[in-house]
mmCIF file with all atom_site columns, C-alpha atoms in Angstrom:
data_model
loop_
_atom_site.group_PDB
_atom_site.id
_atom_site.type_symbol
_atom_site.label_atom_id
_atom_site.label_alt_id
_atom_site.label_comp_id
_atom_site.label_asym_id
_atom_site.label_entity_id
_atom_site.label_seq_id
_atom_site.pdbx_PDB_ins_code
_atom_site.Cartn_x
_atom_site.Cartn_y
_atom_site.Cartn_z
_atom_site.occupancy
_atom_site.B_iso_or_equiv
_atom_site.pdbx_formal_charge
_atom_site.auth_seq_id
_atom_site.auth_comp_id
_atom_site.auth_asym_id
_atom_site.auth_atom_id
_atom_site.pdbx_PDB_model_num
ATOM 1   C CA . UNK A 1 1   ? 37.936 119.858 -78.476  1.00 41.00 ? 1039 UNK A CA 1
ATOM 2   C CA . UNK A 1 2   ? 41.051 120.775 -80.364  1.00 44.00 ? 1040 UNK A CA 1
ATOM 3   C CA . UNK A 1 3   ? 45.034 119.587 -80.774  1.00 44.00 ? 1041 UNK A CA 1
ATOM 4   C CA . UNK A 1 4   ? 47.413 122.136 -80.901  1.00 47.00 ? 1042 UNK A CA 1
ATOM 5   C CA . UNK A 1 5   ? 50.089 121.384 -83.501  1.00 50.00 ? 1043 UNK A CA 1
ATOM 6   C CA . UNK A 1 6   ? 52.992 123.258 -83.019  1.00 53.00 ? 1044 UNK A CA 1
ATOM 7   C CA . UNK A 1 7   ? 55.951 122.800 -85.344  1.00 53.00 ? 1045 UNK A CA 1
ATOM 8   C CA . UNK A 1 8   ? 59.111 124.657 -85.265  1.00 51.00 ? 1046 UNK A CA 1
ATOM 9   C CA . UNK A 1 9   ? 61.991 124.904 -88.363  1.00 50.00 ? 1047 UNK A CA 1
ATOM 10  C CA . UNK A 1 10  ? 65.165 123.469 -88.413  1.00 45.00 ? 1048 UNK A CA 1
ATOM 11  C CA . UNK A 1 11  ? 65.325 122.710 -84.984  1.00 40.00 ? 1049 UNK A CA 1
ATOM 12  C CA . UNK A 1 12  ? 66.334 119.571 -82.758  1.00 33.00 ? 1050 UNK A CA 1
ATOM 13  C CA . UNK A 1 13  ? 63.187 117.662 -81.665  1.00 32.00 ? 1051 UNK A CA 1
ATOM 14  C CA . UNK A 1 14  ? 62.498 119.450 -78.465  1.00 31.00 ? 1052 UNK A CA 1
ATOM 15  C CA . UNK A 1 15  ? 59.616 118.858 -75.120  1.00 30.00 ? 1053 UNK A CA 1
ATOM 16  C CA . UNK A 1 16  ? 56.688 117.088 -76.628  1.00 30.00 ? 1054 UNK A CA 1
ATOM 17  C CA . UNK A 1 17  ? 53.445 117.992 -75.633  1.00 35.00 ? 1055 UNK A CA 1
ATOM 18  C CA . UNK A 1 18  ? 49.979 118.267 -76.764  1.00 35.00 ? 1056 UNK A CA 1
ATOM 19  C CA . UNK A 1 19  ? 47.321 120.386 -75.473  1.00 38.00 ? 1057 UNK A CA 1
ATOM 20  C CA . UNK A 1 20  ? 44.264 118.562 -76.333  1.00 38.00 ? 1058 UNK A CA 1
ATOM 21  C CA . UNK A 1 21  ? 41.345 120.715 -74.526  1.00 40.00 ? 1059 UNK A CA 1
ATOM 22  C CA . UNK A 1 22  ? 41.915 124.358 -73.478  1.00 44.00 ? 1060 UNK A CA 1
ATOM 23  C CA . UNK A 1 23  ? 40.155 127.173 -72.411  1.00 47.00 ? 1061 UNK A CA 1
ATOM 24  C CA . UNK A 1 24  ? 41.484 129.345 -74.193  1.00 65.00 ? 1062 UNK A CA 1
ATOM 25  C CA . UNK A 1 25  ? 45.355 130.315 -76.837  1.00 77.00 ? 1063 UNK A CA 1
ATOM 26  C CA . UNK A 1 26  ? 46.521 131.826 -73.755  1.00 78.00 ? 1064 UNK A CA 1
ATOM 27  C CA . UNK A 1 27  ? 48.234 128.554 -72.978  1.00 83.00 ? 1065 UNK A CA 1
ATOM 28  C CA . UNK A 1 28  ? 50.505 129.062 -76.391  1.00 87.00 ? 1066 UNK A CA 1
ATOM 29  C CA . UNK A 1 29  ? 51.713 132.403 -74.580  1.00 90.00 ? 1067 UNK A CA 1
ATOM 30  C CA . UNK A 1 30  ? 54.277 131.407 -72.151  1.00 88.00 ? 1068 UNK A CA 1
ATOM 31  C CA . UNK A 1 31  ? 55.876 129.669 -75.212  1.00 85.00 ? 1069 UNK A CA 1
ATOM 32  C CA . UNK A 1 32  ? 56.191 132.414 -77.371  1.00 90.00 ? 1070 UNK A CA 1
ATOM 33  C CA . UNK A 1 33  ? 57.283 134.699 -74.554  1.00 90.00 ? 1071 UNK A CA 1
ATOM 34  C CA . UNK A 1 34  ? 60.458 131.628 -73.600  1.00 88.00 ? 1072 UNK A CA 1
ATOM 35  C CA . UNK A 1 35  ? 61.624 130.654 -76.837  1.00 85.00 ? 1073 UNK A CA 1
ATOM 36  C CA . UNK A 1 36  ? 64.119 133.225 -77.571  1.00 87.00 ? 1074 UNK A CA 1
ATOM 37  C CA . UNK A 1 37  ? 62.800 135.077 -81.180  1.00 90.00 ? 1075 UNK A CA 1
ATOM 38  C CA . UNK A 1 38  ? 63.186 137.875 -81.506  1.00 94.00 ? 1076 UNK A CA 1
ATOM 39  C CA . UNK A 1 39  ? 60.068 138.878 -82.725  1.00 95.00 ? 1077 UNK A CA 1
ATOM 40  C CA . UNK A 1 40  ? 60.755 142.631 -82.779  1.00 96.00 ? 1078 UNK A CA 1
ATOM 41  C CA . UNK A 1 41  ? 62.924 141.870 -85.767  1.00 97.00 ? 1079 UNK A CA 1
ATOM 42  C CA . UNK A 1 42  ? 60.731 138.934 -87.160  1.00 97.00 ? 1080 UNK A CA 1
ATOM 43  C CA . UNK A 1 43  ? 57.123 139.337 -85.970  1.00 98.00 ? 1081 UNK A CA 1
ATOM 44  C CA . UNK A 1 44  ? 54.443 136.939 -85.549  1.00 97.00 ? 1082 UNK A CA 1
ATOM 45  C CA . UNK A 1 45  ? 51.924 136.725 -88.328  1.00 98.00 ? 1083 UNK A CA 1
ATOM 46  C CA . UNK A 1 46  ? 48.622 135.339 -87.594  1.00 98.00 ? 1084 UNK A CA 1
ATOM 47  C CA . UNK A 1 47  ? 47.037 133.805 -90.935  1.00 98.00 ? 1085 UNK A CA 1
ATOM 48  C CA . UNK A 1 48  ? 42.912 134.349 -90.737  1.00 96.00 ? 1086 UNK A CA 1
ATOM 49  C CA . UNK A 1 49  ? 43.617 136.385 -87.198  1.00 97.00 ? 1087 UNK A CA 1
ATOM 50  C CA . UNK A 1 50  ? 39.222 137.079 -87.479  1.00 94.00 ? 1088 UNK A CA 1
ATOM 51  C CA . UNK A 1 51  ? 38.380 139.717 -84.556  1.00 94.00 ? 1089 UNK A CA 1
ATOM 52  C CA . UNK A 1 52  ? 41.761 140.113 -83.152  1.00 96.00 ? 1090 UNK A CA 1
ATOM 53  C CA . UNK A 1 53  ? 41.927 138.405 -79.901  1.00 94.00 ? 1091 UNK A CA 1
ATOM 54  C CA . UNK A 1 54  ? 44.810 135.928 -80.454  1.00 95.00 ? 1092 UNK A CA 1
ATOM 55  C CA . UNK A 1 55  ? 46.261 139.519 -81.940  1.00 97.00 ? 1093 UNK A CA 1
ATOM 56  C CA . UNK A 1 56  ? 45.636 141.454 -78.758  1.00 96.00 ? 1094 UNK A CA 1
ATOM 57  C CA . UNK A 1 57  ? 46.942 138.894 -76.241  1.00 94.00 ? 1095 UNK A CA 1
ATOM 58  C CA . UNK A 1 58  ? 50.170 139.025 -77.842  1.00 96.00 ? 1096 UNK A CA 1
ATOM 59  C CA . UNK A 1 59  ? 50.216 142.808 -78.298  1.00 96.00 ? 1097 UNK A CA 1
ATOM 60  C CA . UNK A 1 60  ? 49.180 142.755 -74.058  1.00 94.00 ? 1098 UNK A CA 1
ATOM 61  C CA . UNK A 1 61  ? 52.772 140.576 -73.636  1.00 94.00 ? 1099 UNK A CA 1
ATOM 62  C CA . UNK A 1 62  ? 54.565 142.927 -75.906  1.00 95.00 ? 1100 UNK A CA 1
ATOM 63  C CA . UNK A 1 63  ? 55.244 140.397 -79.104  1.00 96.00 ? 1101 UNK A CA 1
ATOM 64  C CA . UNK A 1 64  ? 54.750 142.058 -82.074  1.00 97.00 ? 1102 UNK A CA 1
ATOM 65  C CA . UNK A 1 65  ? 52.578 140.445 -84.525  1.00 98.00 ? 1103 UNK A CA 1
ATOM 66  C CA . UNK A 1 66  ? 50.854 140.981 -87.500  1.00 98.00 ? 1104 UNK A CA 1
ATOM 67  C CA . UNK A 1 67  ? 47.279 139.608 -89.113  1.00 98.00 ? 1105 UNK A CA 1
ATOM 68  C CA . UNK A 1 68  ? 46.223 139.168 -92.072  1.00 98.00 ? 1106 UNK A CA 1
ATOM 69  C CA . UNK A 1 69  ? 42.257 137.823 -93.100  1.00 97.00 ? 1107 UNK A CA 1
ATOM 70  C CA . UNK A 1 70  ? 39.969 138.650 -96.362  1.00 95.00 ? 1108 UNK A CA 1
ATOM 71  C CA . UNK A 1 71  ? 37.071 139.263 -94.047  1.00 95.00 ? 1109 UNK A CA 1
ATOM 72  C CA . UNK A 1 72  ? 37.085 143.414 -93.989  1.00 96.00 ? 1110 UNK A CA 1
ATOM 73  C CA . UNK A 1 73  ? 34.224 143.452 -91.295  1.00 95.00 ? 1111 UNK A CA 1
ATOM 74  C CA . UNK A 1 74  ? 36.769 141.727 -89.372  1.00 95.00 ? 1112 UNK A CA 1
ATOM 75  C CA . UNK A 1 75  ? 39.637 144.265 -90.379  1.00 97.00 ? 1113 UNK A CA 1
ATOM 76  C CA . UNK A 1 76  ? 37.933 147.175 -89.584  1.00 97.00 ? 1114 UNK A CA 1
ATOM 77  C CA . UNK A 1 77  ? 37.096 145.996 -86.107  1.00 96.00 ? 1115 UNK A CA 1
ATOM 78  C CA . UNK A 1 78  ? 41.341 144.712 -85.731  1.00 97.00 ? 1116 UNK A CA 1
ATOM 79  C CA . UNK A 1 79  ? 41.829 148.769 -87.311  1.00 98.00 ? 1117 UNK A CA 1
ATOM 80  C CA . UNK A 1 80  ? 39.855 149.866 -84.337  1.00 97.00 ? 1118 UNK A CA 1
ATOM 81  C CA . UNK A 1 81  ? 40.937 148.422 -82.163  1.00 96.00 ? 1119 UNK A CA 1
ATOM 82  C CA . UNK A 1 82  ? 44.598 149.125 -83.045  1.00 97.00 ? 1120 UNK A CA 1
ATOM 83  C CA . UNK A 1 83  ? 46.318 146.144 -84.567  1.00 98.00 ? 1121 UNK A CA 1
ATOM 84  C CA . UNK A 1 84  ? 48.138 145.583 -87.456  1.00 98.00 ? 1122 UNK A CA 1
ATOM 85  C CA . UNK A 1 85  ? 46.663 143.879 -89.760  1.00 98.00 ? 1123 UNK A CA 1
ATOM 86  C CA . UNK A 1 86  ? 46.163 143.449 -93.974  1.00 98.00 ? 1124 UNK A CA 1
ATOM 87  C CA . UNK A 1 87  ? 42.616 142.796 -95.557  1.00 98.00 ? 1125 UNK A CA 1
ATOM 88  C CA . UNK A 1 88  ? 44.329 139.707 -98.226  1.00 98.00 ? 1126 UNK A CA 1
ATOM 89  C CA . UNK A 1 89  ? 44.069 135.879 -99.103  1.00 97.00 ? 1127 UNK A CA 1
ATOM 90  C CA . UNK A 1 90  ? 46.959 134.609 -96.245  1.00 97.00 ? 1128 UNK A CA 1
ATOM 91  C CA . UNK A 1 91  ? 48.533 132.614 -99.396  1.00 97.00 ? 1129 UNK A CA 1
ATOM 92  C CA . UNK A 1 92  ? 48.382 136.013 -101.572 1.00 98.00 ? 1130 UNK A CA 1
ATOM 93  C CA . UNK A 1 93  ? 49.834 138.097 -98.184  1.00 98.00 ? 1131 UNK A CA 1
ATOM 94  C CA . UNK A 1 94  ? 52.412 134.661 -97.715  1.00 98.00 ? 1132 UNK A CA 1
ATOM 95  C CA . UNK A 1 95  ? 53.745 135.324 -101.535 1.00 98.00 ? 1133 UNK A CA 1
ATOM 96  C CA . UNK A 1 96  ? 54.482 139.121 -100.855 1.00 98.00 ? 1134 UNK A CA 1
ATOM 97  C CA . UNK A 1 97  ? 56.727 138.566 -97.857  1.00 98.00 ? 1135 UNK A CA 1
ATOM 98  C CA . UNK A 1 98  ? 60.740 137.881 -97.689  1.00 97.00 ? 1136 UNK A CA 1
ATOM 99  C CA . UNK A 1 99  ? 62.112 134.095 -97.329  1.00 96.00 ? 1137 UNK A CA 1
ATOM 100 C CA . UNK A 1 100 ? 63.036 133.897 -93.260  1.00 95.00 ? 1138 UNK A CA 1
ATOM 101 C CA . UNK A 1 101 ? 61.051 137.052 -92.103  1.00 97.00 ? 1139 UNK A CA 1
ATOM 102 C CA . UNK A 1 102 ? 58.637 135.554 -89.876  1.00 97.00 ? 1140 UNK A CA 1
ATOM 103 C CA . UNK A 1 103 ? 59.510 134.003 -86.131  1.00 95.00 ? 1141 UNK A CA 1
ATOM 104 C CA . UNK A 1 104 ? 56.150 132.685 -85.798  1.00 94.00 ? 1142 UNK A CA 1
ATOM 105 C CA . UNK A 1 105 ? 53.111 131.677 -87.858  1.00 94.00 ? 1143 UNK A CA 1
ATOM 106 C CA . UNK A 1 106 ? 49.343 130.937 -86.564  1.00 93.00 ? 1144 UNK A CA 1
ATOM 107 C CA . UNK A 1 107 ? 46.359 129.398 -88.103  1.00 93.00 ? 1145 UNK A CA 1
ATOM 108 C CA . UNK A 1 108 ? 43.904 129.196 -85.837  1.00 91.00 ? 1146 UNK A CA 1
ATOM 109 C CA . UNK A 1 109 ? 40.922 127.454 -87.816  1.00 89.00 ? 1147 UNK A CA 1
ATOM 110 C CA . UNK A 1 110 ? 42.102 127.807 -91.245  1.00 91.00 ? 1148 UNK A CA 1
ATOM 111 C CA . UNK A 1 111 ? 43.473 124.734 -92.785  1.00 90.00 ? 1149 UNK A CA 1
ATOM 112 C CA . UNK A 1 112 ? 40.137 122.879 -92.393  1.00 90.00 ? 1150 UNK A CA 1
ATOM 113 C CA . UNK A 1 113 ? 38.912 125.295 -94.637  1.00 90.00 ? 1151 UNK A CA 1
ATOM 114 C CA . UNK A 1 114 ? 41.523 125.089 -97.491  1.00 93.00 ? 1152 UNK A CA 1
ATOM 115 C CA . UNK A 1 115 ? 41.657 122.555 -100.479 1.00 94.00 ? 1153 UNK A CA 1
ATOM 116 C CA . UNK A 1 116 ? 44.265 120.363 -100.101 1.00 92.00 ? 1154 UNK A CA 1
ATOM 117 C CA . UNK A 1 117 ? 46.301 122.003 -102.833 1.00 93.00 ? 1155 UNK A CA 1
ATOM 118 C CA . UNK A 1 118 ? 45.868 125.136 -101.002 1.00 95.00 ? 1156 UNK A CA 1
ATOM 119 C CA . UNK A 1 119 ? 46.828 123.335 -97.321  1.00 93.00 ? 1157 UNK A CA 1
ATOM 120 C CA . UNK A 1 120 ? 50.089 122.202 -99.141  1.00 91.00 ? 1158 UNK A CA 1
ATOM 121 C CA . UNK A 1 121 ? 50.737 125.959 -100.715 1.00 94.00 ? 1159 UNK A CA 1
ATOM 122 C CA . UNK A 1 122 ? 49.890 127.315 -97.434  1.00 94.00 ? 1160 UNK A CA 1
ATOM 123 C CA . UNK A 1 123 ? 52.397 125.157 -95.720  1.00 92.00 ? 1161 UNK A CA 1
ATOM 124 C CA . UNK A 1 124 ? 55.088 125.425 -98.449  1.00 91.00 ? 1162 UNK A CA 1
ATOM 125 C CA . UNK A 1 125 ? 54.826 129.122 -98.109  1.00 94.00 ? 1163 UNK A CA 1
ATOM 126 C CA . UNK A 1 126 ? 54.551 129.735 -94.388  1.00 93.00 ? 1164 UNK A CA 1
ATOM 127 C CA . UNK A 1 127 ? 57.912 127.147 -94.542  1.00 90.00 ? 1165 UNK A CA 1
ATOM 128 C CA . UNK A 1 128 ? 59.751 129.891 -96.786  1.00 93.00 ? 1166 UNK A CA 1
ATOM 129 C CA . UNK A 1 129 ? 59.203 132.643 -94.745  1.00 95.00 ? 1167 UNK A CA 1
ATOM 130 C CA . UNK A 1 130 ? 59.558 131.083 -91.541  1.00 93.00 ? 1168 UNK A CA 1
ATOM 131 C CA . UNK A 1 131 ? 63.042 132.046 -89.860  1.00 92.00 ? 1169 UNK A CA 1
ATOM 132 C CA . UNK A 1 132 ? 65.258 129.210 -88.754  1.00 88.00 ? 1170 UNK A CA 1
ATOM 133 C CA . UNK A 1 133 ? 63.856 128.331 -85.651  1.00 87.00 ? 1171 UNK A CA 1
ATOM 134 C CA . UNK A 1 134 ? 60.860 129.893 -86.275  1.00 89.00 ? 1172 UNK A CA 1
ATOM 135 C CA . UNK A 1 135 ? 57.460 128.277 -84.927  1.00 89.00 ? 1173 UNK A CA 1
ATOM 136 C CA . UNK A 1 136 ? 54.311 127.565 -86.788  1.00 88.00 ? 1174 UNK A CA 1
ATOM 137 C CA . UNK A 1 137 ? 51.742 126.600 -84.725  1.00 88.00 ? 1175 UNK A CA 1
ATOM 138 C CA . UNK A 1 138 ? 48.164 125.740 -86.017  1.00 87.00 ? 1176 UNK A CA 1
ATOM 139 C CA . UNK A 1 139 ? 44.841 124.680 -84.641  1.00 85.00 ? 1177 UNK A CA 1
ATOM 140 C CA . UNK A 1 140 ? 42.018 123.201 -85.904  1.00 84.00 ? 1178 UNK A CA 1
ATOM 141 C CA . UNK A 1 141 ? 39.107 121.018 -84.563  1.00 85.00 ? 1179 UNK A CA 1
ATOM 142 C CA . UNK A 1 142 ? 40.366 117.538 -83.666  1.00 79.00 ? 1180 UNK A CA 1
ATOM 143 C CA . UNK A 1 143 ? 38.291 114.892 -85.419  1.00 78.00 ? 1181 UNK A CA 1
ATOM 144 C CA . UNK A 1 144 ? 39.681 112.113 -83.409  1.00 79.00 ? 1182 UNK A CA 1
ATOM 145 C CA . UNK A 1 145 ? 37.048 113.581 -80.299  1.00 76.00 ? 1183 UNK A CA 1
ATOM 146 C CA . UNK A 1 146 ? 33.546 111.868 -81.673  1.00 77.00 ? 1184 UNK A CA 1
ATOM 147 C CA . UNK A 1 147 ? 31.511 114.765 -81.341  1.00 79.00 ? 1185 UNK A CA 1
ATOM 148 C CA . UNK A 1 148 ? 33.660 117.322 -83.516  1.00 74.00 ? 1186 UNK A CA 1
ATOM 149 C CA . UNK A 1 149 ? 34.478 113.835 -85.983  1.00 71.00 ? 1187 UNK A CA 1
ATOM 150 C CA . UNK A 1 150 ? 31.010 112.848 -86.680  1.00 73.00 ? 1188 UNK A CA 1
ATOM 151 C CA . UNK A 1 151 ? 29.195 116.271 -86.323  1.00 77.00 ? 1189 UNK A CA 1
ATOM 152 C CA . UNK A 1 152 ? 30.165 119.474 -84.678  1.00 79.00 ? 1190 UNK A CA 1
ATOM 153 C CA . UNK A 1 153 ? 32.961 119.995 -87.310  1.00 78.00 ? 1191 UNK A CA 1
ATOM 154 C CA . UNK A 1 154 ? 30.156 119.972 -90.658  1.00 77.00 ? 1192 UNK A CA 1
ATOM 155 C CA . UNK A 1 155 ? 27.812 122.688 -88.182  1.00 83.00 ? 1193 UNK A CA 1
ATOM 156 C CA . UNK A 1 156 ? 30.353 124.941 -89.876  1.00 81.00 ? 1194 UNK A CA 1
ATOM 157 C CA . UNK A 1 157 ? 29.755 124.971 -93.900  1.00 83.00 ? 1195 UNK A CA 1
ATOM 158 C CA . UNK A 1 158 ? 32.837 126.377 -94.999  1.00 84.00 ? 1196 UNK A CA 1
ATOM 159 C CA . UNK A 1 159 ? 34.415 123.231 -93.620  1.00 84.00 ? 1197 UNK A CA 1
ATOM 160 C CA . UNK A 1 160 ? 35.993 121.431 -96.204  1.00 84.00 ? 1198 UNK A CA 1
ATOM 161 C CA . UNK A 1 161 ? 37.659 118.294 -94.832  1.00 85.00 ? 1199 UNK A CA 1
ATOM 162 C CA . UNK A 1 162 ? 38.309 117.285 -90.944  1.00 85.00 ? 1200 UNK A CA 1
ATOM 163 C CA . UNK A 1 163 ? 41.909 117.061 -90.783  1.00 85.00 ? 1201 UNK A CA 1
ATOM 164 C CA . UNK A 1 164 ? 42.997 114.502 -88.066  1.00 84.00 ? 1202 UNK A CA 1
ATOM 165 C CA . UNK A 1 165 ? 46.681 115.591 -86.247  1.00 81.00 ? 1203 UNK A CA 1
ATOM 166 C CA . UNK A 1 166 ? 48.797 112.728 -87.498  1.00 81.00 ? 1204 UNK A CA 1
ATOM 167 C CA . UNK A 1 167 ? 47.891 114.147 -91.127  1.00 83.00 ? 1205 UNK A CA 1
ATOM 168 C CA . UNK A 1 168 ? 48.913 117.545 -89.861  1.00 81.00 ? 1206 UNK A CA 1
ATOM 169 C CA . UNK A 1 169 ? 51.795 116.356 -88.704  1.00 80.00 ? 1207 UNK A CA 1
ATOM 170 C CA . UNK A 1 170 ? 52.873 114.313 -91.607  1.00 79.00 ? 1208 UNK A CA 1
ATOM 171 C CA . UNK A 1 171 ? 52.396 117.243 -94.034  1.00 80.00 ? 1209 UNK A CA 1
ATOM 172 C CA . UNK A 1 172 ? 54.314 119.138 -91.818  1.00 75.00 ? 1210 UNK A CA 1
ATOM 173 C CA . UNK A 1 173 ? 57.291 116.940 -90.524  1.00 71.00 ? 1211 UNK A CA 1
ATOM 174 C CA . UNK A 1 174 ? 58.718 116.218 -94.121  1.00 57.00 ? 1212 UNK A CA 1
ATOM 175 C CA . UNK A 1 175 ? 59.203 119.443 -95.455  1.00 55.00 ? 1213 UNK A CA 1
ATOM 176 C CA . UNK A 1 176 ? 61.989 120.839 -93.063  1.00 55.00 ? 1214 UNK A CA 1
ATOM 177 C CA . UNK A 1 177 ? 59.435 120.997 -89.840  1.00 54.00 ? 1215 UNK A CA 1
ATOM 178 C CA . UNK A 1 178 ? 60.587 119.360 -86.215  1.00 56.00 ? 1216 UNK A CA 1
ATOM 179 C CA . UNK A 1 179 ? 57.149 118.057 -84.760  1.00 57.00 ? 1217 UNK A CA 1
ATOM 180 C CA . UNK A 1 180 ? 57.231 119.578 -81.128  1.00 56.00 ? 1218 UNK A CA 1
ATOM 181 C CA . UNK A 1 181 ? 53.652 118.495 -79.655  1.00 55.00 ? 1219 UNK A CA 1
#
């Protein structure tokens, strides 16, 4: 079970809503498509984007985006299958982009992986290059469900620290972030 957090820049608190259990990102999709970026000119860049899929679905609705993991098993298959992506450390890919040339950000299971230090870098970062009005929308497994809290989350080793969406969305909210879900 997950919580979407979905934060957007500089912008008027908006619809709440959280999306607790989903079958699948597809949900986020409709959002993207309605929000009005234009992500021709400012793309979507998908931090840890893995095999691709979040990457294709957008490509299938026509919203460009962009990935970037450290896994290059995982690049090559994203190369193959036609996507653009970079094989570099998202904070390392983050530094090397302009301030406000991003309309969206994703993390889909990556900040439970990070040191804290690194979360707040991350964050900082994906802030900076983040048009105004630009949405960053991360996911990662909700501890507050009891199975993912007191087990499922450590089956993973390369877990770090459960993070639980309240601390998401107070590292988020003060630094120039407009909590949306």
């Amino acid at each position: 079970m997950h919580k979407w957090q979905i934060f957007q820049k500089n912008i008027m608190l908006m619809k709440l809503k959280v999306y607790q259990s989903t079958p699948s990102r597809n949900i986020l999709l409709p959002y993207l498509q309605k929000n009005g970026l234009n992500f021709k000119k400012n793309p979507v860049l998908d931090l840890g984007c893995g095999r691709g899929e979040w990457l294709k679905a957008l490509k299938n609705i026509n919203i460009a985006a962009k990935g970037v993991d450290q896994n290059k098993i995982m690049i090559e298959e994203c190369l193959d299958s036609g996507l653009d992506v970079v094989e570099l450390d998202v904070i390392e890919y983050l530094n090397l982009l302009e301030p406000e040339s991003i309309g969206a950000i994703t993390g889909f299971h990556i900040v439970e992986h990070l040191p804290f230090s690194a979360l707040v870098q991350l964050l900082d970062e994906s802030l900076r290059v983040l048009i105004s009005g630009g949405i960053a929308i991360f996911e990662t497994p909700n501890p507050e469900n009891l199975m993912v809290g007191s087990c499922n989350f450590y089956t993973d080793p390369t877990h770090r620290n459960p993070i639980p969406p309240h601390t998401l969305s107070f590292m988020l909210t003060p630094v120039s972030y407009t909590h949306l879900t």
